[in-house]
């Protein structure tokens, strides 16, 4: 049910023969329907958040301190870990606080800012995963040219390009388009963070143009790097299958297996939420699937790389010694 609560959460604009209630604050419903499990959810999400921060920070420390990890692949991995810390910190702290309080209010400006960083960091992750796929393609398919094509300056430019593109292209346009909407059709967001679809449901403006622009930009930002990732792994698979020895195949593919798992987990959850129409229509299903890429994926990435990568495991042993 949509409702407006305290007077300070809206303002009234009176025109001749017309009164419009303008929403200035939203209520994040989150997991309010599971109020009896609030403390348990706080404990579980709190542990996962701490594991996410510590795991990704550990990866960043290892890459910066261990000489054996100072390669392009681990440089990109350290940036991915930094991104995961920012990504989950944009959502998790507020989610944890909201689980323990009744007043789950967020201003319209604060909501749009959260939406902007959510889109910017998600776009940046798409670009970084594509860059990492390209790196693996060069390492497996063009090993003799790899040192020249992945020099330090080139790696730095690829990373800077990923971050700048993520924060300036689709996310900025999306935030600008959403900020142009007028919200007067209730103020309850049936989600645990400010996502595009729940916000559009509360708009009394015509959201068709905003929806068209946002979905077009999101599709472009997602499909372009996803296409590059698929093309890279298609080439890698083709090359690996033509290696005569089984040992050579296993060695070549082992350099890509961790990244392939991360890519599958990331894009698989995005497809579940945004490509399947029924997911966005069922709030509890939308929240559950959204937890996968906002909570589960960031904590899984360091585990995947540490458990499946012998270089990282060896660096961990050195660090303990």
Short mmCIF file of N, CA, C and O in Angstrom, two decimals, residues 28 91 111-112 114-115 118-119 174 178 183 189-202 273-274 280 286-287 290 293-294:
data_model
loop_
_atom_site.label_atom_id
_atom_site.label_comp_id
_atom_site.label_asym_id
_atom_site.label_seq_id
_atom_site.Cartn_x
_atom_site.Cartn_y
_atom_site.Cartn_z
N UNK A 28 12.01 3.46 2.65
CA UNK A 28 12.56 2.20 2.13
C UNK A 28 11.93 1.05 2.92
O UNK A 28 12.22 0.86 4.10
N UNK A 91 25.30 0.16 -0.48
CA UNK A 91 24.00 -0.39 -0.13
C UNK A 91 23.95 -1.00 1.27
O UNK A 91 23.01 -0.76 2.04
N UNK A 111 18.31 9.42 -2.40
CA UNK A 111 17.92 8.23 -3.17
C UNK A 111 18.53 8.26 -4.57
O UNK A 111 19.05 7.24 -5.06
N UNK A 112 18.49 9.41 -5.21
CA UNK A 112 19.06 9.54 -6.56
C UNK A 112 20.58 9.38 -6.52
O UNK A 112 21.18 8.79 -7.43
N UNK A 114 22.24 7.50 -4.37
CA UNK A 114 22.49 6.06 -4.23
C UNK A 114 22.28 5.34 -5.56
O UNK A 114 23.05 4.46 -5.94
N UNK A 115 21.23 5.73 -6.29
CA UNK A 115 20.96 5.15 -7.61
C UNK A 115 22.11 5.43 -8.57
O UNK A 115 22.51 4.54 -9.34
N UNK A 118 25.09 3.25 -7.64
CA UNK A 118 24.75 1.87 -7.97
C UNK A 118 24.94 1.63 -9.47
O UNK A 118 25.56 0.63 -9.89
N UNK A 119 24.44 2.54 -10.30
CA UNK A 119 24.59 2.39 -11.74
C UNK A 119 26.02 2.58 -12.20
O UNK A 119 26.51 1.85 -13.07
N UNK A 174 21.24 8.40 -16.44
CA UNK A 174 20.14 7.79 -15.71
C UNK A 174 19.75 8.62 -14.51
O UNK A 174 18.55 8.88 -14.27
N UNK A 178 16.10 10.47 -13.99
CA UNK A 178 15.26 10.18 -12.83
C UNK A 178 15.00 11.44 -12.01
O UNK A 178 13.89 11.65 -11.49
N UNK A 183 7.60 13.05 -8.21
CA UNK A 183 7.11 11.95 -7.39
C UNK A 183 5.95 12.43 -6.53
O UNK A 183 6.12 13.28 -5.66
N UNK A 189 9.10 2.80 -1.19
CA UNK A 189 9.89 2.03 -2.14
C UNK A 189 9.95 0.60 -1.64
O UNK A 189 10.55 0.31 -0.60
N UNK A 190 9.32 -0.30 -2.39
CA UNK A 190 9.27 -1.70 -1.98
C UNK A 190 10.53 -2.43 -2.43
O UNK A 190 10.52 -3.29 -3.31
N UNK A 191 11.65 -2.02 -1.82
CA UNK A 191 12.97 -2.59 -2.11
C UNK A 191 13.85 -2.25 -0.92
O UNK A 191 13.45 -1.51 -0.01
N UNK A 192 15.09 -2.80 -0.91
CA UNK A 192 16.00 -2.47 0.18
C UNK A 192 17.03 -1.42 -0.22
O UNK A 192 17.92 -1.08 0.56
N UNK A 193 16.92 -0.89 -1.46
CA UNK A 193 17.73 0.25 -1.87
C UNK A 193 17.01 0.95 -3.01
O UNK A 193 15.97 0.48 -3.50
N UNK A 194 17.52 2.08 -3.43
CA UNK A 194 16.87 2.87 -4.48
C UNK A 194 17.26 2.34 -5.85
O UNK A 194 18.32 2.67 -6.39
N UNK A 195 16.38 1.54 -6.43
CA UNK A 195 16.58 1.00 -7.76
C UNK A 195 15.64 1.71 -8.73
O UNK A 195 14.67 2.35 -8.32
N UNK A 196 15.92 1.57 -10.01
CA UNK A 196 15.18 2.33 -11.02
C UNK A 196 13.70 1.95 -11.09
O UNK A 196 12.82 2.82 -11.07
N UNK A 197 13.40 0.66 -11.16
CA UNK A 197 12.02 0.22 -11.34
C UNK A 197 11.10 0.66 -10.20
O UNK A 197 10.01 1.17 -10.44
N UNK A 198 11.47 0.47 -8.93
CA UNK A 198 10.60 0.93 -7.84
C UNK A 198 10.38 2.44 -7.86
O UNK A 198 9.28 2.91 -7.52
N UNK A 199 11.40 3.21 -8.27
CA UNK A 199 11.25 4.66 -8.34
C UNK A 199 10.28 5.06 -9.45
O UNK A 199 9.47 5.98 -9.27
N UNK A 200 10.34 4.38 -10.57
CA UNK A 200 9.43 4.71 -11.67
C UNK A 200 7.97 4.45 -11.29
O UNK A 200 7.08 5.16 -11.74
N UNK A 201 7.74 3.46 -10.46
CA UNK A 201 6.37 3.16 -10.03
C UNK A 201 5.77 4.29 -9.19
O UNK A 201 4.56 4.42 -9.10
N UNK A 202 6.63 5.10 -8.55
CA UNK A 202 6.15 6.18 -7.68
C UNK A 202 6.03 7.51 -8.42
O UNK A 202 5.58 8.49 -7.83
N UNK A 273 17.42 -10.49 -12.93
CA UNK A 273 16.69 -9.32 -12.43
C UNK A 273 16.13 -8.47 -13.55
O UNK A 273 14.96 -8.06 -13.51
N UNK A 274 16.95 -8.18 -14.57
CA UNK A 274 16.56 -7.17 -15.56
C UNK A 274 16.08 -7.72 -16.90
O UNK A 274 15.37 -7.04 -17.62
N UNK A 280 10.94 -8.50 -11.98
CA UNK A 280 10.70 -7.15 -11.49
C UNK A 280 9.30 -6.92 -11.02
O UNK A 280 9.02 -5.94 -10.33
N UNK A 286 12.20 -10.02 -6.59
CA UNK A 286 13.15 -8.98 -7.01
C UNK A 286 14.19 -8.72 -5.92
O UNK A 286 15.38 -8.60 -6.18
N UNK A 287 13.72 -8.64 -4.66
CA UNK A 287 14.64 -8.41 -3.55
C UNK A 287 15.60 -9.58 -3.38
O UNK A 287 16.81 -9.39 -3.15
N UNK A 290 18.09 -9.61 -6.18
CA UNK A 290 18.98 -8.45 -6.04
C UNK A 290 20.04 -8.68 -4.99
O UNK A 290 21.15 -8.14 -5.07
N UNK A 293 23.48 -10.08 -6.46
CA UNK A 293 24.55 -9.26 -7.05
C UNK A 293 24.97 -8.09 -6.16
O UNK A 293 25.99 -7.46 -6.42
N UNK A 294 24.19 -7.77 -5.12
CA UNK A 294 24.60 -6.70 -4.22
C UNK A 294 25.29 -7.22 -2.96
O UNK A 294 26.06 -6.49 -2.33
#
